[in-house]
mmCIF file of C-alpha atoms and ligand atoms in Angstrom:
data_model
loop_
_atom_site.group_PDB
_atom_site.id
_atom_site.type_symbol
_atom_site.label_atom_id
_atom_site.label_comp_id
_atom_site.label_asym_id
_atom_site.label_seq_id
_atom_site.Cartn_x
_atom_site.Cartn_y
_atom_site.Cartn_z
ATOM 1 C CA MET A 1 2.792 147.647 126.157
ATOM 2 C CA LYS A 2 4.501 148.701 122.943
ATOM 3 C CA ASP A 3 2.484 150.145 120.045
ATOM 4 C CA ILE A 4 1.457 147.151 117.933
ATOM 5 C CA LEU A 5 1.382 149.275 114.769
ATOM 6 C CA THR A 6 5.179 149.501 115.061
ATOM 7 C CA ALA A 7 5.688 145.726 115.438
ATOM 8 C CA PRO A 8 7.850 144.282 112.624
ATOM 9 C CA PHE A 9 5.204 141.668 111.763
ATOM 10 C CA MET A 10 2.655 144.476 111.334
ATOM 11 C CA THR A 11 4.762 146.918 109.318
ATOM 12 C CA GLU A 12 5.988 144.085 107.071
ATOM 13 C CA LEU A 13 2.466 142.891 106.342
ATOM 14 C CA VAL A 14 1.179 146.399 105.624
ATOM 15 C CA ARG A 15 4.151 147.043 103.327
ATOM 16 C CA THR A 16 3.674 143.729 101.535
ATOM 17 C CA MET A 17 -0.061 144.233 101.000
ATOM 18 C CA THR A 18 0.499 147.760 99.710
ATOM 19 C CA ASN A 19 3.074 146.387 97.296
ATOM 20 C CA MET A 20 0.742 143.593 96.179
ATOM 21 C CA TYR A 21 -1.905 146.187 95.391
ATOM 22 C CA ALA A 22 0.679 148.193 93.438
ATOM 23 C CA HIS A 23 1.445 145.079 91.379
ATOM 24 C CA GLY A 24 -2.218 144.842 90.384
ATOM 25 C CA TRP A 25 -2.678 141.522 92.138
ATOM 26 C CA ASP A 26 -5.387 142.654 94.561
ATOM 27 C CA GLU A 27 -8.199 144.607 93.000
ATOM 28 C CA ARG A 28 -11.003 145.714 95.343
ATOM 29 C CA ASN A 29 -10.987 143.194 98.226
ATOM 30 C CA GLY A 30 -9.209 140.544 96.152
ATOM 31 C CA GLY A 31 -6.621 138.485 97.998
ATOM 32 C CA ASN A 32 -5.936 137.599 101.605
ATOM 33 C CA VAL A 33 -2.931 136.857 103.824
ATOM 34 C CA SER A 34 -2.277 134.994 107.054
ATOM 35 C CA VAL A 35 0.932 135.056 109.074
ATOM 36 C CA LEU A 36 1.654 132.616 111.908
ATOM 37 C CA LEU A 37 2.939 134.498 114.968
ATOM 38 C CA GLU A 38 4.673 133.228 118.084
ATOM 39 C CA GLU A 39 3.328 134.291 121.462
ATOM 40 C CA ALA A 40 6.764 135.623 122.420
ATOM 41 C CA ALA A 41 6.697 137.999 119.422
ATOM 42 C CA LEU A 42 3.198 139.158 120.288
ATOM 43 C CA SER A 43 3.305 139.579 124.048
ATOM 44 C CA PRO A 44 5.210 142.912 124.085
ATOM 45 C CA TYR A 45 2.287 144.347 122.112
ATOM 46 C CA LEU A 46 -0.864 142.795 123.568
ATOM 47 C CA ASN A 47 -2.185 140.763 126.468
ATOM 48 C CA PRO A 48 -2.948 137.304 125.060
ATOM 49 C CA GLN A 49 -5.493 136.737 127.847
ATOM 50 C CA ALA A 50 -7.647 139.681 126.722
ATOM 51 C CA VAL A 51 -10.070 138.184 124.181
ATOM 52 C CA ILE A 52 -12.203 140.830 122.445
ATOM 53 C CA ARG A 53 -14.709 138.382 120.938
ATOM 54 C CA THR A 54 -14.848 134.836 119.609
ATOM 55 C CA LEU A 55 -15.681 133.822 116.057
ATOM 56 C CA PRO A 56 -16.702 130.380 114.794
ATOM 57 C CA THR A 57 -14.478 129.091 111.986
ATOM 58 C CA GLY A 58 -16.695 126.323 110.588
ATOM 59 C CA PHE A 59 -13.852 123.787 110.441
ATOM 60 C CA GLU A 60 -11.461 121.908 112.674
ATOM 61 C CA ALA A 61 -7.684 122.136 112.705
ATOM 62 C CA PRO A 62 -6.473 120.544 115.961
ATOM 63 C CA GLU A 63 -2.804 121.014 114.956
ATOM 64 C CA LEU A 64 -3.328 124.778 115.117
ATOM 65 C CA ASP A 65 -5.049 124.889 118.496
ATOM 66 C CA GLY A 66 -3.536 127.742 120.499
ATOM 67 C CA ARG A 67 -1.623 129.161 117.523
ATOM 68 C CA TYR A 68 -1.743 132.895 116.727
ATOM 69 C CA PHE A 69 -2.358 134.403 113.275
ATOM 70 C CA LEU A 70 -2.290 137.902 111.873
ATOM 71 C CA VAL A 71 -4.908 137.733 109.125
ATOM 72 C CA THR A 72 -6.673 140.008 106.655
ATOM 73 C CA GLY A 73 -10.357 140.788 107.084
ATOM 74 C CA THR A 74 -13.050 139.775 104.626
ATOM 75 C CA GLY A 75 -14.117 142.503 102.224
ATOM 76 C CA LYS A 76 -11.092 144.679 103.024
ATOM 77 C CA TYR A 77 -9.096 146.471 100.351
ATOM 78 C CA PHE A 78 -5.319 145.904 100.184
ATOM 79 C CA LYS A 79 -5.107 149.424 98.765
ATOM 80 C CA ASN A 80 -6.366 150.861 102.061
ATOM 81 C CA VAL A 81 -4.677 148.711 104.687
ATOM 82 C CA GLN A 82 -1.901 151.223 105.333
ATOM 83 C CA TYR A 83 -4.396 153.849 106.506
ATOM 84 C CA ASP A 84 -6.192 151.808 109.183
ATOM 85 C CA PRO A 85 -4.574 148.421 109.817
ATOM 86 C CA ALA A 86 -6.671 147.889 112.982
ATOM 87 C CA LYS A 87 -9.829 147.848 110.866
ATOM 88 C CA ASP A 88 -8.601 145.708 107.985
ATOM 89 C CA LEU A 89 -6.445 143.203 109.900
ATOM 90 C CA GLY A 90 -6.959 141.040 112.964
ATOM 91 C CA ILE A 91 -4.930 138.874 115.317
ATOM 92 C CA VAL A 92 -6.660 135.677 116.324
ATOM 93 C CA ARG A 93 -5.774 132.628 118.386
ATOM 94 C CA LEU A 94 -7.372 129.352 117.348
ATOM 95 C CA ALA A 95 -9.194 127.488 120.105
ATOM 96 C CA LYS A 96 -11.484 124.475 120.529
ATOM 97 C CA GLY A 97 -9.518 122.373 118.059
ATOM 98 C CA GLY A 98 -9.585 125.157 115.475
ATOM 99 C CA ALA A 99 -13.391 125.473 115.537
ATOM 100 C CA GLN A 100 -13.150 128.884 117.199
ATOM 101 C CA ALA A 101 -10.997 131.957 116.663
ATOM 102 C CA GLU A 102 -10.412 134.271 119.613
ATOM 103 C CA LEU A 103 -9.954 137.847 118.444
ATOM 104 C CA LEU A 104 -7.123 139.574 120.345
ATOM 105 C CA TRP A 105 -6.686 142.678 118.225
ATOM 106 C CA GLY A 106 -8.121 144.356 115.111
ATOM 107 C CA PHE A 107 -11.277 143.999 112.985
ATOM 108 C CA SER A 108 -12.210 147.205 114.801
ATOM 109 C CA ASP A 109 -15.338 147.824 112.712
ATOM 110 C CA GLY A 110 -16.837 144.518 113.860
ATOM 111 C CA GLY A 111 -15.440 142.646 110.849
ATOM 112 C CA ARG A 112 -14.121 139.121 110.650
ATOM 113 C CA PHE A 113 -11.330 137.184 108.995
ATOM 114 C CA THR A 114 -11.180 136.488 105.269
ATOM 115 C CA SER A 115 -13.744 134.204 103.673
ATOM 116 C CA GLU A 116 -10.751 132.087 102.636
ATOM 117 C CA PHE A 117 -9.818 131.352 106.264
ATOM 118 C CA PRO A 118 -10.364 127.585 105.713
ATOM 119 C CA ALA A 119 -7.883 127.514 102.789
ATOM 120 C CA HIS A 120 -5.380 129.522 104.829
ATOM 121 C CA MET A 121 -5.559 127.492 108.023
ATOM 122 C CA MET A 122 -5.670 124.120 106.272
ATOM 123 C CA SER A 123 -2.706 125.170 104.108
ATOM 124 C CA HIS A 124 -0.757 126.178 107.229
ATOM 125 C CA VAL A 125 -1.363 122.678 108.609
ATOM 126 C CA SER A 126 -0.037 121.076 105.400
ATOM 127 C CA ARG A 127 2.986 123.332 105.054
ATOM 128 C CA LEU A 128 3.956 123.083 108.745
ATOM 129 C CA ARG A 129 4.115 119.306 108.334
ATOM 130 C CA VAL A 130 6.535 119.742 105.424
ATOM 131 C CA ASP A 131 8.465 122.660 106.898
ATOM 132 C CA PRO A 132 8.067 123.685 110.564
ATOM 133 C CA LEU A 133 9.437 127.135 109.651
ATOM 134 C CA ASN A 134 6.539 127.921 107.301
ATOM 135 C CA LYS A 135 4.782 131.056 108.529
ATOM 136 C CA VAL A 136 2.940 132.665 105.631
ATOM 137 C CA ILE A 137 0.036 131.840 103.322
ATOM 138 C CA LEU A 138 -0.680 134.465 100.713
ATOM 139 C CA HIS A 139 -3.492 134.551 98.128
ATOM 140 C CA CYS A 140 -3.978 137.010 95.268
ATOM 141 C CA HIS A 141 -5.249 137.401 91.703
ATOM 142 C CA PRO A 142 -2.282 138.075 89.349
ATOM 143 C CA ALA A 143 -3.597 138.665 85.828
ATOM 144 C CA ASN A 144 -1.151 136.597 83.782
ATOM 145 C CA LEU A 145 -1.321 133.440 85.884
ATOM 146 C CA LEU A 146 -5.077 133.774 85.777
ATOM 147 C CA ALA A 147 -5.058 134.333 82.007
ATOM 148 C CA MET A 148 -2.873 131.268 81.545
ATOM 149 C CA THR A 149 -5.518 129.067 83.166
ATOM 150 C CA PHE A 150 -7.845 129.904 80.244
ATOM 151 C CA VAL A 151 -5.483 128.915 77.452
ATOM 152 C CA HIS A 152 -3.082 126.346 78.937
ATOM 153 C CA ALA A 153 -3.846 122.748 79.918
ATOM 154 C CA LEU A 154 -4.320 122.545 83.692
ATOM 155 C CA ASP A 155 -2.116 119.451 83.909
ATOM 156 C CA GLU A 156 0.352 120.303 86.697
ATOM 157 C CA LYS A 157 3.422 118.915 85.004
ATOM 158 C CA ALA A 158 2.664 120.686 81.721
ATOM 159 C CA PHE A 159 1.776 123.951 83.500
ATOM 160 C CA THR A 160 4.951 123.818 85.591
ATOM 161 C CA ARG A 161 7.150 123.048 82.591
ATOM 162 C CA SER A 162 5.688 125.969 80.646
ATOM 163 C CA LEU A 163 6.523 128.327 83.529
ATOM 164 C CA TRP A 164 10.021 126.884 84.031
ATOM 165 C CA GLN A 165 10.762 127.431 80.330
ATOM 166 C CA MET A 166 9.903 131.137 80.492
ATOM 167 C CA CYS A 167 12.934 132.311 82.486
ATOM 168 C CA SER A 168 16.037 130.725 83.938
ATOM 169 C CA GLU A 169 15.260 131.628 87.529
ATOM 170 C CA CYS A 170 11.920 129.762 87.686
ATOM 171 C CA VAL A 171 13.283 126.249 88.184
ATOM 172 C CA ILE A 172 15.602 127.608 90.869
ATOM 173 C CA VAL A 173 12.887 129.551 92.715
ATOM 174 C CA PHE A 174 10.157 126.892 92.579
ATOM 175 C CA PRO A 175 11.874 123.573 91.741
ATOM 176 C CA GLU A 176 8.936 121.609 93.135
ATOM 177 C CA GLY A 177 6.717 123.226 90.482
ATOM 178 C CA VAL A 178 3.231 124.615 90.825
ATOM 179 C CA ASN A 179 0.145 122.590 91.623
ATOM 180 C CA VAL A 180 -3.161 123.433 89.995
ATOM 181 C CA LEU A 181 -6.785 123.158 91.060
ATOM 182 C CA PRO A 182 -9.631 123.294 88.532
ATOM 183 C CA TRP A 183 -12.220 126.029 89.038
ATOM 184 C CA MET A 184 -14.022 125.471 92.335
ATOM 185 C CA LEU A 185 -16.360 127.512 94.491
ATOM 186 C CA CYS A 186 -14.155 129.760 96.624
ATOM 187 C CA GLY A 187 -14.601 130.601 100.301
ATOM 188 C CA THR A 188 -15.537 127.023 101.218
ATOM 189 C CA ASN A 189 -14.046 124.236 103.333
ATOM 190 C CA GLU A 190 -13.969 122.090 100.170
ATOM 191 C CA ILE A 191 -11.592 124.410 98.309
ATOM 192 C CA GLY A 192 -9.660 124.760 101.582
ATOM 193 C CA GLU A 193 -9.177 120.998 101.841
ATOM 194 C CA ALA A 194 -8.267 120.702 98.147
ATOM 195 C CA THR A 195 -5.731 123.538 98.448
ATOM 196 C CA ALA A 196 -4.184 122.043 101.575
ATOM 197 C CA LYS A 197 -3.769 118.693 99.811
ATOM 198 C CA LYS A 198 -1.971 120.433 96.930
ATOM 199 C CA MET A 199 0.197 122.309 99.457
ATOM 200 C CA GLU A 200 1.678 118.982 100.567
ATOM 201 C CA THR A 201 3.852 118.873 97.445
ATOM 202 C CA ALA A 202 4.334 122.511 96.361
ATOM 203 C CA ARG A 203 4.373 126.023 97.825
ATOM 204 C CA LEU A 204 2.398 127.403 94.886
ATOM 205 C CA VAL A 205 -1.164 126.356 94.107
ATOM 206 C CA VAL A 206 -2.977 127.919 91.164
ATOM 207 C CA TRP A 207 -6.746 128.244 91.397
ATOM 208 C CA ALA A 208 -7.941 128.122 87.785
ATOM 209 C CA GLN A 209 -9.878 131.221 86.684
ATOM 210 C CA HIS A 210 -9.341 132.746 90.137
ATOM 211 C CA GLY A 211 -5.776 133.276 91.359
ATOM 212 C CA ILE A 212 -2.902 131.699 93.231
ATOM 213 C CA TYR A 213 -1.870 130.632 96.731
ATOM 214 C CA GLY A 214 1.705 130.850 97.914
ATOM 215 C CA ALA A 215 3.359 129.577 101.089
ATOM 216 C CA GLY A 216 6.699 130.400 102.657
ATOM 217 C CA LYS A 217 8.743 131.070 105.737
ATOM 218 C CA ASP A 218 8.287 134.832 105.522
ATOM 219 C CA LEU A 219 6.425 137.462 103.527
ATOM 220 C CA ASP A 220 9.359 138.286 101.247
ATOM 221 C CA GLU A 221 9.924 134.682 100.247
ATOM 222 C CA THR A 222 6.237 134.091 99.587
ATOM 223 C CA PHE A 223 5.790 137.352 97.681
ATOM 224 C CA GLY A 224 8.897 136.481 95.633
ATOM 225 C CA LEU A 225 7.547 133.058 94.733
ATOM 226 C CA ILE A 226 4.343 134.529 93.337
ATOM 227 C CA GLU A 227 6.235 137.378 91.700
ATOM 228 C CA THR A 228 8.482 134.908 89.859
ATOM 229 C CA ALA A 229 5.626 132.650 88.729
ATOM 230 C CA GLU A 230 3.584 135.666 87.609
ATOM 231 C CA LYS A 231 6.541 137.036 85.625
ATOM 232 C CA ALA A 232 6.870 133.676 83.863
ATOM 233 C CA ALA A 233 3.139 133.642 83.141
ATOM 234 C CA GLU A 234 3.422 137.157 81.709
ATOM 235 C CA ILE A 235 6.112 136.008 79.291
ATOM 236 C CA TYR A 236 4.047 132.945 78.423
ATOM 237 C CA MET A 237 1.046 135.128 77.592
ATOM 238 C CA LYS A 238 3.244 137.369 75.428
ATOM 239 C CA ILE A 239 4.632 134.497 73.368
ATOM 240 C CA ALA A 240 2.035 131.716 73.472
ATOM 241 C CA HIS A 241 0.432 132.773 70.187
ATOM 242 C CA LEU A 242 3.769 133.226 68.371
ATOM 243 C CA PRO A 243 6.006 130.603 66.769
ATOM 244 C CA ARG A 244 8.528 129.495 69.386
ATOM 245 C CA LEU A 245 12.000 129.451 67.870
ATOM 246 C CA ASN A 246 13.990 128.933 71.073
ATOM 247 C CA THR A 247 13.394 127.611 74.557
ATOM 248 C CA ILE A 248 15.270 126.397 77.633
ATOM 249 C CA SER A 249 15.827 122.694 77.049
ATOM 250 C CA ASP A 250 15.297 120.078 79.735
ATOM 251 C CA GLU A 251 19.041 119.618 79.761
ATOM 252 C CA GLY A 252 19.384 123.356 80.456
ATOM 253 C CA LEU A 253 16.826 123.176 83.280
ATOM 254 C CA THR A 254 18.753 120.250 84.783
ATOM 255 C CA ARG A 255 22.009 122.162 84.628
ATOM 256 C CA LEU A 256 20.370 125.141 86.333
ATOM 257 C CA ALA A 257 19.054 122.906 89.125
ATOM 258 C CA GLU A 258 22.437 121.239 89.594
ATOM 259 C CA HIS A 259 24.362 124.501 89.547
ATOM 260 C CA TYR A 260 22.082 126.112 92.140
ATOM 261 C CA GLY A 261 21.686 122.963 94.240
ATOM 262 C CA VAL A 262 17.917 122.558 94.062
ATOM 263 C CA LYS A 263 15.936 119.342 93.758
ATOM 264 C CA VAL A 264 13.578 119.386 90.790
ATOM 265 C CA ARG A 265 10.211 117.634 91.103
ATOM 266 C CA ASP A 266 10.660 113.974 90.203
ATOM 267 C CA GLY A 267 9.521 113.052 86.705
ATOM 268 C CA TYR A 268 8.987 116.645 85.526
ATOM 269 C CA LEU A 269 11.970 116.786 83.157
ATOM 270 C CA ASN A 270 12.288 114.559 80.099
ATOM 271 C CA LEU A 271 15.925 113.539 79.903
HETATM 272 P P1 LIG B 1 -12.019 138.137 101.201
HETATM 273 O O1 LIG B 1 -12.344 139.591 101.046
HETATM 274 O O2 LIG B 1 -13.071 137.399 101.991
HETATM 275 O O3 LIG B 1 -10.631 137.927 101.755
HETATM 276 O O4 LIG B 1 -12.070 137.468 99.755
HETATM 277 C C1 LIG B 1 -11.227 137.897 98.731
HETATM 278 C C2 LIG B 1 -10.846 136.805 97.815
HETATM 279 O O5 LIG B 1 -9.846 136.926 97.115
HETATM 280 C C3 LIG B 1 -11.666 135.564 97.753
HETATM 281 O O6 LIG B 1 -10.979 134.544 97.119
HETATM 282 ZN ZN1 LIG B 2 -9.456 135.267 95.686
#
């Protein structure tokens, strides 16, 4: 067996989480990540038949039965993951229609997966239906997006338009916009189901007064989505209280979308 700490999926996740911490998105144990893995990618590093222990999930996700996930542990600090990934991360295989997770590696201190496991797994189900190549769900607490949910209407179209207007790249990077959930109790199946529903139409879902979820085909794409939205929110928070003398018009946003060949969310531009 090869050393799993050298596996590309492991080094990429550790690097990404360290970078997220450096961006200030993951204070203390804030944030969580799950990455869908194929058995063929895993088998050089571990024996998939060797189950360390089983953990109840508290929900069902039959579509994910038998699927493998590298996932962050609850209560673990992104800041520290690089020093002991086997403690802070785990690899699980879903079983019994998603009601059970079989631990194959990690959580070496007896820990378990993130409290947001329902939101992660249910979001994977939604995104896989839209895009079979989706692999990553990533949650964090970026300050400007969070701040925006205190001072901006939570209407999805209005919120999206405000972000798109903040820099030219936004409409190109997330042309489907961002979806928004009102404040809800986190760590529950209810917020998981609500997030998954929102994931049917966008790869970014803002949790008001909490943070954001992103989805994508790999860690770089998903990190980049959140990075771009957070940058736009930062600009919004810098200018929201000032008179706005200039903006990107809807005609400009349309030209950007046409030039870069992306399909903007229907009905979001007033032309
Ligand atoms: P976990 O430590 O359980 O992953 O929770 C962190 C978090 O961000 C909750 O939303
Ligand atoms: Zn959170």
